[in-house]
Short mmCIF file of C-alpha atoms in Angstrom, two decimals:
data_model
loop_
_atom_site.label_atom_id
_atom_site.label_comp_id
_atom_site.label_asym_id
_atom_site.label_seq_id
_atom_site.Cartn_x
_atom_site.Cartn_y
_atom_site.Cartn_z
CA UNK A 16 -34.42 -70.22 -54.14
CA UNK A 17 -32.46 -71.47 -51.09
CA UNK A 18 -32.45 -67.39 -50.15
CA UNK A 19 -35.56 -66.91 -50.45
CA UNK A 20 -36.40 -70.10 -48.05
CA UNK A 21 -33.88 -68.64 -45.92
CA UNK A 22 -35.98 -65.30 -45.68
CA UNK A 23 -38.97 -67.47 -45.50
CA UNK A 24 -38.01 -69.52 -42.16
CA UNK A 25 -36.52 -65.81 -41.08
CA UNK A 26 -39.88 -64.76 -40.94
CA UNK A 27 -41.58 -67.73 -39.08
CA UNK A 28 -39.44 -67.48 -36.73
CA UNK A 29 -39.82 -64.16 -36.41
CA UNK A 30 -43.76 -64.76 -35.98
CA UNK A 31 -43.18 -67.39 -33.39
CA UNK A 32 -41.12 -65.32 -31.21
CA UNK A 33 -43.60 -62.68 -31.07
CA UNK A 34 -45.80 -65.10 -30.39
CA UNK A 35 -44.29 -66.08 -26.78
CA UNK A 36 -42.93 -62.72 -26.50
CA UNK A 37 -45.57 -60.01 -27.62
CA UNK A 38 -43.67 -57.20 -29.06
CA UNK A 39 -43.02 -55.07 -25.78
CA UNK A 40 -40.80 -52.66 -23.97
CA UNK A 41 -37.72 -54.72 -22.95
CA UNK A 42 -37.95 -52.88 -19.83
CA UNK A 43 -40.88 -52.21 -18.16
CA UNK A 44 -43.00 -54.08 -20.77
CA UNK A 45 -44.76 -51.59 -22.34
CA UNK A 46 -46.84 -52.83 -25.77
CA UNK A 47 -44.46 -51.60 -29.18
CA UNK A 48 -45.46 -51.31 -32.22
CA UNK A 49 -43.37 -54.06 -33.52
CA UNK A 50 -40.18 -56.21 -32.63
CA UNK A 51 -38.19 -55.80 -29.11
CA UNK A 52 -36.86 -52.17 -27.97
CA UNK A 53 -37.38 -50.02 -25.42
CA UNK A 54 -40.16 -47.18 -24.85
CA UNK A 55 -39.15 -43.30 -24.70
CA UNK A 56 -39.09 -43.46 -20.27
CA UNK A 57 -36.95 -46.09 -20.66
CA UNK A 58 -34.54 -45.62 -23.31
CA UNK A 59 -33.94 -42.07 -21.79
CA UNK A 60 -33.05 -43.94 -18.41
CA UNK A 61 -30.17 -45.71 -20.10
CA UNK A 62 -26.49 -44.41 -18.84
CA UNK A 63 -25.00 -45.26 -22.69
CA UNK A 64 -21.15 -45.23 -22.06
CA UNK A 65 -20.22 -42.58 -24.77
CA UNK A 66 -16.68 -40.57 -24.98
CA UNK A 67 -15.12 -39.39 -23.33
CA UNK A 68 -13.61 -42.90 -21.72
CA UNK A 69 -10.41 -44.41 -21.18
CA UNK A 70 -8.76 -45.67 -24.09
CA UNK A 71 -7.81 -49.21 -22.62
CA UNK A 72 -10.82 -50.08 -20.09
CA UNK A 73 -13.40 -47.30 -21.38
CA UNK A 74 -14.11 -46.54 -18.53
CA UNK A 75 -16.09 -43.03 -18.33
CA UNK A 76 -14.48 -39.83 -17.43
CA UNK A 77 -16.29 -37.09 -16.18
CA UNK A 78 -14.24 -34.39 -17.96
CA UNK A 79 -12.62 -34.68 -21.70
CA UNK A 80 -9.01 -34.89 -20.61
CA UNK A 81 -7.90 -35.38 -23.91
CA UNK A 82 -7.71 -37.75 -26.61
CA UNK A 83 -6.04 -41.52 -25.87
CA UNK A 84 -5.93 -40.82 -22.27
CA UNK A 85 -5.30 -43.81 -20.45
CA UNK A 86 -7.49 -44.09 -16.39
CA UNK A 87 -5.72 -44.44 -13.54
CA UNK A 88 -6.67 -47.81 -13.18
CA UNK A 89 -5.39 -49.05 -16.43
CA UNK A 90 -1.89 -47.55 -15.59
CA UNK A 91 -1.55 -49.25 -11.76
CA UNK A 92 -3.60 -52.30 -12.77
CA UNK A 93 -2.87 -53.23 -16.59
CA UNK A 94 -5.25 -55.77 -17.94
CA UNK A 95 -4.21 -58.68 -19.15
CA UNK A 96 -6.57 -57.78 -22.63
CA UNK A 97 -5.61 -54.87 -24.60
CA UNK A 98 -8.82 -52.57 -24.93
CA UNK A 99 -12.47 -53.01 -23.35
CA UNK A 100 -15.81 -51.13 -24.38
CA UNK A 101 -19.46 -51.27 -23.31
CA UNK A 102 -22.34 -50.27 -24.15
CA UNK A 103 -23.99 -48.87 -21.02
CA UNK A 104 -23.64 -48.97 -16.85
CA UNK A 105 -25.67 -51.72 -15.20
CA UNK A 106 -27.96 -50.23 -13.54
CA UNK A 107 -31.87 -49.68 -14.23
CA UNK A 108 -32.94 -50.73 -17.94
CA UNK A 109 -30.04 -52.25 -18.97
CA UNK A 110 -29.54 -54.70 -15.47
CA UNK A 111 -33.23 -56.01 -16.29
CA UNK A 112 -31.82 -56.56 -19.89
CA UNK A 113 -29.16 -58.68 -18.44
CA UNK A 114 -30.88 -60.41 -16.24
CA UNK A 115 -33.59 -61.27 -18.27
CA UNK A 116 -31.08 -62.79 -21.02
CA UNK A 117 -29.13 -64.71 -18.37
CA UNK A 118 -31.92 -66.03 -16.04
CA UNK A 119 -34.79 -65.83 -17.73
CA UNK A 120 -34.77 -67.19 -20.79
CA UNK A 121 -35.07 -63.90 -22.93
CA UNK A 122 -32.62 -64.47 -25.99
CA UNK A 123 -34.80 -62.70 -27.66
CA UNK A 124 -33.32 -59.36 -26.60
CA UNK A 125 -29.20 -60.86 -27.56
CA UNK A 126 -29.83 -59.13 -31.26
CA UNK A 127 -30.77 -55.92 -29.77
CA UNK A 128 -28.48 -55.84 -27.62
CA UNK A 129 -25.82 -56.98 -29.75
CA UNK A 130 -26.85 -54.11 -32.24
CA UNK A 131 -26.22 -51.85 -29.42
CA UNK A 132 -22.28 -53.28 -28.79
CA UNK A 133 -21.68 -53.23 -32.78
CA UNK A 134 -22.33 -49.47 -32.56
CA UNK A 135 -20.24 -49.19 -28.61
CA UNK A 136 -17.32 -51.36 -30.17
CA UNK A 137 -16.98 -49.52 -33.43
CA UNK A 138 -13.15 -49.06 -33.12
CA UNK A 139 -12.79 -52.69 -31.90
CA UNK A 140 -14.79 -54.67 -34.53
CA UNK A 141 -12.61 -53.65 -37.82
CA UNK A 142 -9.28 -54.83 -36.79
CA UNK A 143 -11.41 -58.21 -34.55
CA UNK A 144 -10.49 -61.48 -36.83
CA UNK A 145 -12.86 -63.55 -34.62
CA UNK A 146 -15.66 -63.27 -32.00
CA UNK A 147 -15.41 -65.60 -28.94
CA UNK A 148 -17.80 -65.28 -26.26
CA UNK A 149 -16.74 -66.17 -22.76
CA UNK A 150 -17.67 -69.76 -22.32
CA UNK A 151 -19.18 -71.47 -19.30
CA UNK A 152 -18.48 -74.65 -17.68
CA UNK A 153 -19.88 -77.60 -19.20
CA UNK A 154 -22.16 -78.31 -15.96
CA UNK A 155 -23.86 -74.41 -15.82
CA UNK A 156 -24.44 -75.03 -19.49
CA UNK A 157 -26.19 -78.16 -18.87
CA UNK A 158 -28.59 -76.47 -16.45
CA UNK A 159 -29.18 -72.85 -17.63
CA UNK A 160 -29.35 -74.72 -21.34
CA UNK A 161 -27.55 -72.10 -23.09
CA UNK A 162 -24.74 -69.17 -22.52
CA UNK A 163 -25.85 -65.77 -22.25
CA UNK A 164 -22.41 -64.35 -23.81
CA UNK A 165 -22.87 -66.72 -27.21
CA UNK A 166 -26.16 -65.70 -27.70
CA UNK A 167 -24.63 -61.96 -27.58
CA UNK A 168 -21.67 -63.40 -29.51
CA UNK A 169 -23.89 -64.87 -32.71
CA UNK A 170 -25.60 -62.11 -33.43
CA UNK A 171 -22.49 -59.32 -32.79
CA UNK A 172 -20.63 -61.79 -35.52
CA UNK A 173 -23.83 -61.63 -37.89
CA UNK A 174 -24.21 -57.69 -37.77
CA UNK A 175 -20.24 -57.33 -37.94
CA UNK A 176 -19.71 -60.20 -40.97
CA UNK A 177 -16.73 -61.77 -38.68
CA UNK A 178 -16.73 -65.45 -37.77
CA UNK A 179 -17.81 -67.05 -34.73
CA UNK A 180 -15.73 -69.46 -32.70
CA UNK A 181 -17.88 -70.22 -29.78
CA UNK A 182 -15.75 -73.84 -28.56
CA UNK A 183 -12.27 -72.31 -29.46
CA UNK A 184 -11.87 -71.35 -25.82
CA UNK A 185 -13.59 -73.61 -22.94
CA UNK A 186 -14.01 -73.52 -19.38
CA UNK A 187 -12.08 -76.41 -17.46
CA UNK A 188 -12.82 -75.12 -13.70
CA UNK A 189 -16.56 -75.25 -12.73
CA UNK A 190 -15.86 -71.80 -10.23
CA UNK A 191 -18.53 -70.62 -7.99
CA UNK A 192 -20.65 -68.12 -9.32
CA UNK A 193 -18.98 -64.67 -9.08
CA UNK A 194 -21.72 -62.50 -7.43
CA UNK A 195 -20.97 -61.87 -3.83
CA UNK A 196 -17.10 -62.26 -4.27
CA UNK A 197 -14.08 -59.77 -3.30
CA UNK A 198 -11.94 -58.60 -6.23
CA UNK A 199 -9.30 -60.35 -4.91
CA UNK A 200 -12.05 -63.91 -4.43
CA UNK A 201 -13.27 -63.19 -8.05
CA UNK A 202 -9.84 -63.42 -9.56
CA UNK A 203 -8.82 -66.38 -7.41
CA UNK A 204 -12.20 -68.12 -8.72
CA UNK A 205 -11.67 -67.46 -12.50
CA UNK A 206 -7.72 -68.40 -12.30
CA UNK A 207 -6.63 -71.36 -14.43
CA UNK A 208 -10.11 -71.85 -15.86
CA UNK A 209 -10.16 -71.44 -19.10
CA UNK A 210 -8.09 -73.67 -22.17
CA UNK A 211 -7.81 -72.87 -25.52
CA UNK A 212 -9.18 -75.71 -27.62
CA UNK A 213 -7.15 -75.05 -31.24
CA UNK A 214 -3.76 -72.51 -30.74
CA UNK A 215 -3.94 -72.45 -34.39
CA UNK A 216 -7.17 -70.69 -34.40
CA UNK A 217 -5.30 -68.31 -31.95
CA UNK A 218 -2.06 -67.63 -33.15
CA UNK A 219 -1.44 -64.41 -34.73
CA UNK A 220 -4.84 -63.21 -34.65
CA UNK A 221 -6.95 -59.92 -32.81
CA UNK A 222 -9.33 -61.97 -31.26
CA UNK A 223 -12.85 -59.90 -29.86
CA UNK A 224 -13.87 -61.22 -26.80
CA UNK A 225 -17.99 -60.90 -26.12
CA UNK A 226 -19.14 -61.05 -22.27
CA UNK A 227 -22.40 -60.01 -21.18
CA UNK A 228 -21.02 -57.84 -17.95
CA UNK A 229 -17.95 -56.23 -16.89
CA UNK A 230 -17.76 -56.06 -13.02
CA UNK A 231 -14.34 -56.10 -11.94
CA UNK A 232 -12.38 -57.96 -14.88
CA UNK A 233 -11.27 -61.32 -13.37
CA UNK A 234 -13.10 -63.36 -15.65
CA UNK A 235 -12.42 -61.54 -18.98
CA UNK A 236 -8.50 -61.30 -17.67
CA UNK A 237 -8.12 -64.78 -17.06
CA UNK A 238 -9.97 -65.99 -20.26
CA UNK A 239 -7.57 -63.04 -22.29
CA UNK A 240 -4.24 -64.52 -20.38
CA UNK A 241 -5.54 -68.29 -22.06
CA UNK A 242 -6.09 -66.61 -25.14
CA UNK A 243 -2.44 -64.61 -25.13
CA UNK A 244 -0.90 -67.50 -23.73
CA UNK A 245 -1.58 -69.41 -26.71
CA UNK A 246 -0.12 -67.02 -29.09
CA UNK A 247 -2.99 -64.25 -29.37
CA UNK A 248 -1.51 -60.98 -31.45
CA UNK A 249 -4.47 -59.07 -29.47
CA UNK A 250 -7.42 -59.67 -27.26
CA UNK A 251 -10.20 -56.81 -27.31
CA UNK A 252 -13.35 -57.29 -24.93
CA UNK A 253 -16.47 -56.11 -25.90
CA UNK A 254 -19.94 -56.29 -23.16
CA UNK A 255 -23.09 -54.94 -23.19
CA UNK A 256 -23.14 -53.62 -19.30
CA UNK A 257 -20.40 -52.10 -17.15
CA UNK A 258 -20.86 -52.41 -13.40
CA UNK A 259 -19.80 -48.52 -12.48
CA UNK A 260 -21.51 -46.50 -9.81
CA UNK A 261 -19.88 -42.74 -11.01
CA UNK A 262 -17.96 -41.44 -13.76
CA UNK A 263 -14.05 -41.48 -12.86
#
């Protein structure tokens, strides 16, 4: 009985969502049949970040140099996490699918887009204990009303079956938004910012990190060193857009 009311309120809210958003194109807005997705023009626009890639930062290559290989750019600059993957670049489609989850109130696109990084972080999600989206500080909750990367985080732990710990790690340092800073001024901004709420809910464990973007690393990094800090075995980072202009 209590599944079937489950299924039920599934469906309402299901109704009321189309509702306020007519089933459309996440993209260009294009009426669907049914549900959010993207039309043919659009979903053929989409740079999907598929192998070959670097085995720590997946990062594209534009040749197959072999299986495990490890970028340039993982070996000078080693993260402080221990692999990354992502769906697509961010650019086009999947930028206005970013956007429109972050700034404009669209969380109805977080479960297709966290279908999208259950399929990117395949190899990640079987050995992940525990999702944990990257948190924001208490004030930019308080006005955007709700954080982009737990919406993503929810629904990647309900299509993977893996808990959800959205206040194990928080953000103590209210930093200045990140767009518009160096590398060097992003990972000053992010450093010290984040605390780990319960190290027992840490310790031991391969913890899945879920951001929404991966520009240049410093936040993911910082929140990973918090995380390893307090005893993390492993700290894997899964996002739904990588900010990449060409294959390296």
């Amino acid at each position: 009985m209590a599944h079937r009311s489950l299924r039920g309120f599934e469906r309402l809210g299901h109704a009321c969502r189309d509702l306020i958003y007519p089933p459309g194109c996440a993209g260009c807005g294009l009426p669907l049949a049914e549900g959010v997705g993207l039309c043919p023009p659009c979903w053929a626009s989409v740079r999907f970040i598929e192998q070959p890639y670097c085995a720590v930062l997946g990062l594209p290559f534009s040749y197959d140099p072999g299986e495990g290989m490890v970028s340039a750019e993982a070996i000078a600059n080693p993260p402080a996490f221990d692999r990354l993957r992502s769906v697509a670049v961010h650019d086009g489609v999947v930028r206005d699918m970013v956007h429109g989850l972050k700034y404009a109130d669209r969380t109805d696109l977080a479960p297709l887009m966290a279908a999208w990084m259950a399929r990117a972080g395949c190899d990640l999600l079987p050995d992940a204990e525990v999702i944990i989206p990257v948190p924001l500080h208490r004030w930019r909750l308080f006005s955007r009303q709700y954080n982009q990367s737990a919406e993503l985080g929810r629904w990647l732990a309900r299509e993977a079956g893996l808990p959800f710990r959205p206040l194990l790690l928080r953000r103590v340092k209210a930093t200045e938004k990140q767009v518009g800073l160096t590398k060097k001024g992003r990972a000053d901004n992010v450093r010290g910012a984040f605390q780990v709420r319960d190290r027992e809910g840490v310790a031991g464990r391969h913890l899945l990190l879920v951001d929404d973007v991966y520009t240049t690393g410093a936040t993911v990094n910082a929140a990973a060193r918090a995380l390893k800090r307090a005893g993390a075995a492993k700290v894997s980072v899964l996002t739904f857009a990588m900010a990449l202009s060409t294959p390296i």
